[in-house]
PDB file of C-alpha atoms in Angstrom:
ATOM      1  CA  MET A 822      -1.818 -20.773 -10.496  1.00 84.00           C
ATOM      2  CA  ARG A 823      -4.742 -18.659  -9.383  1.00 91.00           C
ATOM      3  CA  THR A 824      -5.306 -15.370 -11.203  1.00 93.00           C
ATOM      4  CA  LEU A 825      -5.874 -12.400  -8.911  1.00 94.00           C
ATOM      5  CA  MET A 826      -8.907 -10.339  -9.855  1.00 93.00           C
ATOM      6  CA  ILE A 827      -8.205  -6.624  -9.461  1.00 95.00           C
ATOM      7  CA  GLU A 828     -10.813  -4.813  -7.362  1.00 95.00           C
ATOM      8  CA  PRO A 829     -11.455  -1.070  -7.220  1.00 96.00           C
ATOM      9  CA  LEU A 830      -9.844   0.432  -4.122  1.00 98.00           C
ATOM     10  CA  THR A 831     -12.455   1.403  -1.522  1.00 98.00           C
ATOM     11  CA  LYS A 832     -12.143   2.211   2.167  1.00 97.00           C
ATOM     12  CA  GLU A 833     -14.441  -0.659   3.095  1.00 98.00           C
ATOM     13  CA  ALA A 834     -12.684  -3.327   1.020  1.00 98.00           C
ATOM     14  CA  PHE A 835      -9.184  -2.222   2.084  1.00 99.00           C
ATOM     15  CA  ALA A 836      -9.989  -1.766   5.814  1.00 98.00           C
ATOM     16  CA  PRO A 837      -8.523  -5.144   6.921  1.00 98.00           C
ATOM     17  CA  PHE A 838      -5.160  -4.100   5.442  1.00 99.00           C
ATOM     18  CA  GLY A 839      -4.926  -0.390   6.165  1.00 98.00           C
ATOM     19  CA  ASP A 840      -6.286   3.009   5.228  1.00 98.00           C
ATOM     20  CA  VAL A 841      -7.269   4.501   1.889  1.00 98.00           C
ATOM     21  CA  ILE A 842      -5.931   8.049   1.754  1.00 98.00           C
ATOM     22  CA  GLU A 843      -8.410  10.139  -0.231  1.00 97.00           C
ATOM     23  CA  THR A 844     -10.505  13.262   0.055  1.00 96.00           C
ATOM     24  CA  ASP A 845     -13.752  11.770  -1.308  1.00 93.00           C
ATOM     25  CA  GLY A 846     -16.087  11.187   1.626  1.00 91.00           C
ATOM     26  CA  SER A 847     -13.473  12.228   4.206  1.00 93.00           C
ATOM     27  CA  ASP A 848     -14.024  14.580   7.134  1.00 93.00           C
ATOM     28  CA  HIS A 849     -12.655  18.065   6.625  1.00 96.00           C
ATOM     29  CA  PHE A 850     -12.751  21.569   8.026  1.00 96.00           C
ATOM     30  CA  MET A 851     -11.652  25.009   6.908  1.00 97.00           C
ATOM     31  CA  ILE A 852      -8.340  26.570   8.021  1.00 97.00           C
ATOM     32  CA  ASN A 853      -6.152  29.525   6.997  1.00 98.00           C
ATOM     33  CA  ASN A 854      -8.952  32.094   7.207  1.00 97.00           C
ATOM     34  CA  GLY A 855     -11.227  29.958   5.067  1.00 97.00           C
ATOM     35  CA  SER A 856      -8.864  29.555   2.111  1.00 98.00           C
ATOM     36  CA  THR A 857      -7.902  25.917   2.757  1.00 98.00           C
ATOM     37  CA  MET A 858      -9.859  22.711   3.340  1.00 96.00           C
ATOM     38  CA  ARG A 859      -8.056  20.360   5.726  1.00 97.00           C
ATOM     39  CA  PHE A 860      -8.868  16.668   5.299  1.00 96.00           C
ATOM     40  CA  HIS A 861      -7.902  15.505   8.757  1.00 93.00           C
ATOM     41  CA  ARG A 862      -6.520  12.169  10.010  1.00 94.00           C
ATOM     42  CA  LEU A 863      -6.738  10.267   6.749  1.00 96.00           C
ATOM     43  CA  ALA A 864      -4.328   7.659   8.141  1.00 96.00           C
ATOM     44  CA  THR A 865      -2.298   7.012  11.276  1.00 95.00           C
ATOM     45  CA  VAL A 866       1.460   6.460  11.191  1.00 96.00           C
ATOM     46  CA  GLU A 867       2.277   3.443  13.375  1.00 95.00           C
ATOM     47  CA  THR A 868       5.663   2.857  14.995  1.00 95.00           C
ATOM     48  CA  ALA A 869       6.758   0.148  17.426  1.00 94.00           C
ATOM     49  CA  THR A 870       8.746   2.165  19.971  1.00 93.00           C
ATOM     50  CA  PRO A 871       8.942   5.762  21.217  1.00 92.00           C
ATOM     51  CA  ASP A 872      12.454   6.017  19.701  1.00 94.00           C
ATOM     52  CA  ASP A 873      11.168   5.307  16.174  1.00 96.00           C
ATOM     53  CA  LYS A 874      10.681   8.254  13.828  1.00 96.00           C
ATOM     54  CA  ALA A 875       8.152   8.770  11.068  1.00 96.00           C
ATOM     55  CA  ILE A 876      10.003   9.704   7.880  1.00 97.00           C
ATOM     56  CA  ILE A 877       8.973  10.937   4.434  1.00 98.00           C
ATOM     57  CA  SER A 878      10.656   9.634   1.281  1.00 98.00           C
ATOM     58  CA  ILE A 879      10.010   9.590  -2.457  1.00 98.00           C
ATOM     59  CA  PHE A 880      10.056   6.223  -4.221  1.00 98.00           C
ATOM     60  CA  ARG A 881      10.560   6.247  -8.012  1.00 98.00           C
ATOM     61  CA  ALA A 882       9.154   2.949  -9.285  1.00 98.00           C
ATOM     62  CA  ASP A 883       9.485   1.279 -12.666  1.00 97.00           C
ATOM     63  CA  ALA A 884       6.675  -0.886 -14.029  1.00 94.00           C
ATOM     64  CA  LEU A 885       7.071  -4.651 -13.988  1.00 93.00           C
ATOM     65  CA  ASP A 886       6.071  -6.833 -16.929  1.00 91.00           C
ATOM     66  CA  MET A 887       2.461  -7.997 -16.940  1.00 91.00           C
ATOM     67  CA  PRO A 888       1.006 -10.448 -16.380  1.00 92.00           C
ATOM     68  CA  LEU A 889       3.028 -10.534 -13.166  1.00 95.00           C
ATOM     69  CA  THR A 890       3.715 -13.712 -11.237  1.00 97.00           C
ATOM     70  CA  VAL A 891       3.401 -12.847  -7.544  1.00 98.00           C
ATOM     71  CA  ARG A 892       6.324 -14.760  -6.062  1.00 98.00           C
ATOM     72  CA  MET A 893       6.699 -12.894  -2.784  1.00 98.00           C
ATOM     73  CA  LEU A 894       5.141 -10.490  -0.307  1.00 99.00           C
ATOM     74  CA  GLU A 895       6.748  -8.386   2.396  1.00 99.00           C
ATOM     75  CA  ARG A 896       5.623  -6.840   5.666  1.00 98.00           C
ATOM     76  CA  HIS A 897       6.891  -4.173   8.033  1.00 98.00           C
ATOM     77  CA  PRO A 898       6.421  -5.451  11.603  1.00 97.00           C
ATOM     78  CA  LEU A 899       7.716  -2.274  13.266  1.00 98.00           C
ATOM     79  CA  GLY A 900       5.676   0.376  11.478  1.00 97.00           C
ATOM     80  CA  SER A 901       3.030   1.306   8.947  1.00 98.00           C
ATOM     81  CA  GLN A 902       3.916   2.336   5.395  1.00 98.00           C
ATOM     82  CA  ALA A 903       1.974   4.790   3.227  1.00 99.00           C
ATOM     83  CA  PHE A 904       2.165   5.338  -0.546  1.00 99.00           C
ATOM     84  CA  ILE A 905       0.685   8.506  -2.061  1.00 98.00           C
ATOM     85  CA  PRO A 906       0.923   8.845  -5.860  1.00 98.00           C
ATOM     86  CA  LEU A 907       2.571  12.140  -6.824  1.00 98.00           C
ATOM     87  CA  LEU A 908       1.748  12.140 -10.543  1.00 97.00           C
ATOM     88  CA  GLY A 909      -1.947  11.204 -10.299  1.00 97.00           C
ATOM     89  CA  ASN A 910      -1.552   7.806 -11.938  1.00 97.00           C
ATOM     90  CA  PRO A 911      -3.442   4.676 -10.875  1.00 97.00           C
ATOM     91  CA  PHE A 912      -1.317   1.948  -9.288  1.00 98.00           C
ATOM     92  CA  LEU A 913      -1.824  -1.650  -8.185  1.00 98.00           C
ATOM     93  CA  ILE A 914      -1.899  -2.958  -4.618  1.00 98.00           C
ATOM     94  CA  VAL A 915      -1.507  -6.633  -3.649  1.00 99.00           C
ATOM     95  CA  VAL A 916      -2.138  -7.532   0.010  1.00 99.00           C
ATOM     96  CA  ALA A 917      -2.726 -10.420   2.405  1.00 98.00           C
ATOM     97  CA  PRO A 918      -4.056 -10.398   5.989  1.00 96.00           C
ATOM     98  CA  LEU A 919      -1.888 -10.273   9.094  1.00 95.00           C
ATOM     99  CA  GLY A 920      -0.301 -13.551  10.126  1.00 95.00           C
ATOM    100  CA  ASP A 921       2.991 -15.363  10.530  1.00 96.00           C
ATOM    101  CA  ALA A 922       3.040 -15.913   6.758  1.00 97.00           C
ATOM    102  CA  PRO A 923       0.700 -14.824   3.969  1.00 97.00           C
ATOM    103  CA  VAL A 924      -1.870 -17.371   2.806  1.00 96.00           C
ATOM    104  CA  SER A 925      -1.948 -17.529  -0.982  1.00 95.00           C
ATOM    105  CA  GLY A 926      -5.713 -18.097  -1.080  1.00 95.00           C
ATOM    106  CA  LEU A 927      -6.371 -14.893   0.904  1.00 97.00           C
ATOM    107  CA  VAL A 928      -4.291 -12.540  -1.264  1.00 98.00           C
ATOM    108  CA  ARG A 929      -6.262  -9.679  -2.838  1.00 98.00           C
ATOM    109  CA  ALA A 930      -5.465  -7.072  -5.488  1.00 98.00           C
ATOM    110  CA  PHE A 931      -6.745  -3.498  -5.790  1.00 98.00           C
ATOM    111  CA  VAL A 932      -6.280  -0.584  -8.167  1.00 98.00           C
ATOM    112  CA  SER A 933      -6.068   3.033  -6.997  1.00 98.00           C
ATOM    113  CA  ASN A 934      -7.801   5.659  -9.114  1.00 97.00           C
ATOM    114  CA  GLY A 935      -4.649   7.830  -9.038  1.00 97.00           C
ATOM    115  CA  ARG A 936      -6.093  10.252  -6.471  1.00 97.00           C
ATOM    116  CA  GLN A 937      -6.020   7.627  -3.712  1.00 98.00           C
ATOM    117  CA  GLY A 938      -3.055   6.648  -1.612  1.00 98.00           C
ATOM    118  CA  ILE A 939      -2.827   3.777   0.832  1.00 99.00           C
ATOM    119  CA  ASN A 940      -1.404   3.221   4.298  1.00 99.00           C
ATOM    120  CA  TYR A 941      -0.522  -0.384   5.102  1.00 99.00           C
ATOM    121  CA  HIS A 942      -1.113  -1.159   8.759  1.00 98.00           C
ATOM    122  CA  ARG A 943       1.856  -2.453  10.693  1.00 97.00           C
ATOM    123  CA  GLY A 944       2.542  -6.104   9.830  1.00 97.00           C
ATOM    124  CA  VAL A 945       0.239  -6.354   6.780  1.00 98.00           C
ATOM    125  CA  TRP A 946       1.679  -8.490   3.981  1.00 99.00           C
ATOM    126  CA  HIS A 947       1.955  -6.658   0.651  1.00 99.00           C
ATOM    127  CA  HIS A 948       3.768  -6.704  -2.652  1.00 98.00           C
ATOM    128  CA  PRO A 949       6.393  -3.991  -3.214  1.00 98.00           C
ATOM    129  CA  VAL A 950       4.989  -0.948  -5.045  1.00 97.00           C
ATOM    130  CA  LEU A 951       3.394  -1.773  -8.414  1.00 97.00           C
ATOM    131  CA  THR A 952       3.116   1.080 -10.868  1.00 96.00           C
ATOM    132  CA  ILE A 953       1.052   0.774 -14.034  1.00 94.00           C
ATOM    133  CA  GLU A 954       2.929   3.563 -15.807  1.00 92.00           C
ATOM    134  CA  LYS A 955       6.441   2.963 -17.155  1.00 94.00           C
ATOM    135  CA  ARG A 956       7.823   5.025 -14.244  1.00 96.00           C
ATOM    136  CA  ASP A 957       5.987   6.699 -11.371  1.00 98.00           C
ATOM    137  CA  ASP A 958       6.753   8.635  -8.181  1.00 98.00           C
ATOM    138  CA  PHE A 959       5.235   8.080  -4.737  1.00 98.00           C
ATOM    139  CA  LEU A 960       5.478  10.022  -1.504  1.00 98.00           C
ATOM    140  CA  VAL A 961       6.149   7.369   1.151  1.00 98.00           C
ATOM    141  CA  VAL A 962       5.618   7.784   4.893  1.00 98.00           C
ATOM    142  CA  ASP A 963       7.145   5.044   6.981  1.00 96.00           C
ATOM    143  CA  ARG A 964       9.319   4.284   9.985  1.00 96.00           C
ATOM    144  CA  SER A 965      12.993   4.782  10.701  1.00 96.00           C
ATOM    145  CA  GLY A 966      14.607   3.170  13.726  1.00 95.00           C
ATOM    146  CA  THR A 967      16.565   0.203  14.965  1.00 94.00           C
ATOM    147  CA  GLY A 968      15.549  -3.378  14.262  1.00 93.00           C
ATOM    148  CA  ASN A 969      14.601  -5.305  11.152  1.00 94.00           C
ATOM    149  CA  ASN A 970      11.471  -3.735   9.681  1.00 96.00           C
ATOM    150  CA  CYS A 971      11.140  -5.860   6.551  1.00 97.00           C
ATOM    151  CA  ASP A 972      10.167  -9.531   6.508  1.00 98.00           C
ATOM    152  CA  GLU A 973       9.874 -11.258   3.137  1.00 98.00           C
ATOM    153  CA  HIS A 974       7.891 -14.392   2.320  1.00 98.00           C
ATOM    154  CA  PHE A 975       8.543 -16.305  -0.900  1.00 98.00           C
ATOM    155  CA  PHE A 976       5.687 -18.514  -2.076  1.00 98.00           C
ATOM    156  CA  GLU A 977       6.255 -22.118  -3.071  1.00 96.00           C
ATOM    157  CA  GLU A 978       5.795 -22.551  -6.810  1.00 96.00           C
ATOM    158  CA  ASP A 979       2.297 -24.058  -6.441  1.00 95.00           C
ATOM    159  CA  GLU A 980       1.182 -21.103  -4.240  1.00 96.00           C
ATOM    160  CA  ARG A 981       2.224 -18.353  -6.658  1.00 96.00           C
ATOM    161  CA  LEU A 982      -0.401 -16.075  -8.144  1.00 97.00           C
ATOM    162  CA  ILE A 983      -0.858 -14.344 -11.490  1.00 96.00           C
ATOM    163  CA  LEU A 984      -1.743 -10.653 -11.515  1.00 94.00           C
ATOM    164  CA  ALA A 985      -3.349 -10.028 -14.873  1.00 83.00           C
ATOM    165  CA  PRO A 986      -2.764  -6.720 -16.658  1.00 73.00           C
ATOM    166  CA  HIS A 987      -5.014  -3.894 -15.480  1.00 70.00           C
ATOM    167  CA  GLN A 988      -7.585  -2.838 -18.075  1.00 66.00           C
TER     168      GLN A 988
END
């Protein structure tokens, strides 16, 4: 099994998979009579049809044992999905490029600095949320509507990957 090397999360490195939601280096302007800085259009919510709705949820995630064997990835073909950490803790992100099925050799892993969120583009393969802390909360922006919006791909045993513990 190949061990996934964990990369720092940057806008450039993550661009093929989605958006990094962060204030560092992002466009902003003042609002509310100069008392508030608005960091504008950090990500775009994607939906498949005009009847779909963007919704906001909170996910409470428990940490998985490390090292983790990556056995599966999922994708949301009908909408984007954003994760914004609420408690300021770093978290792990495992992704693969768009395609009919993820290719094990193209899977990448990133770590957020705890002040960065991510927005998976519609159809991008990714692992379900991976918290480093024992338990963590995330604000999630995704799609609600008709149709199946979650495809899962389970890797054959010889395609599985190891995600080493984050240092």
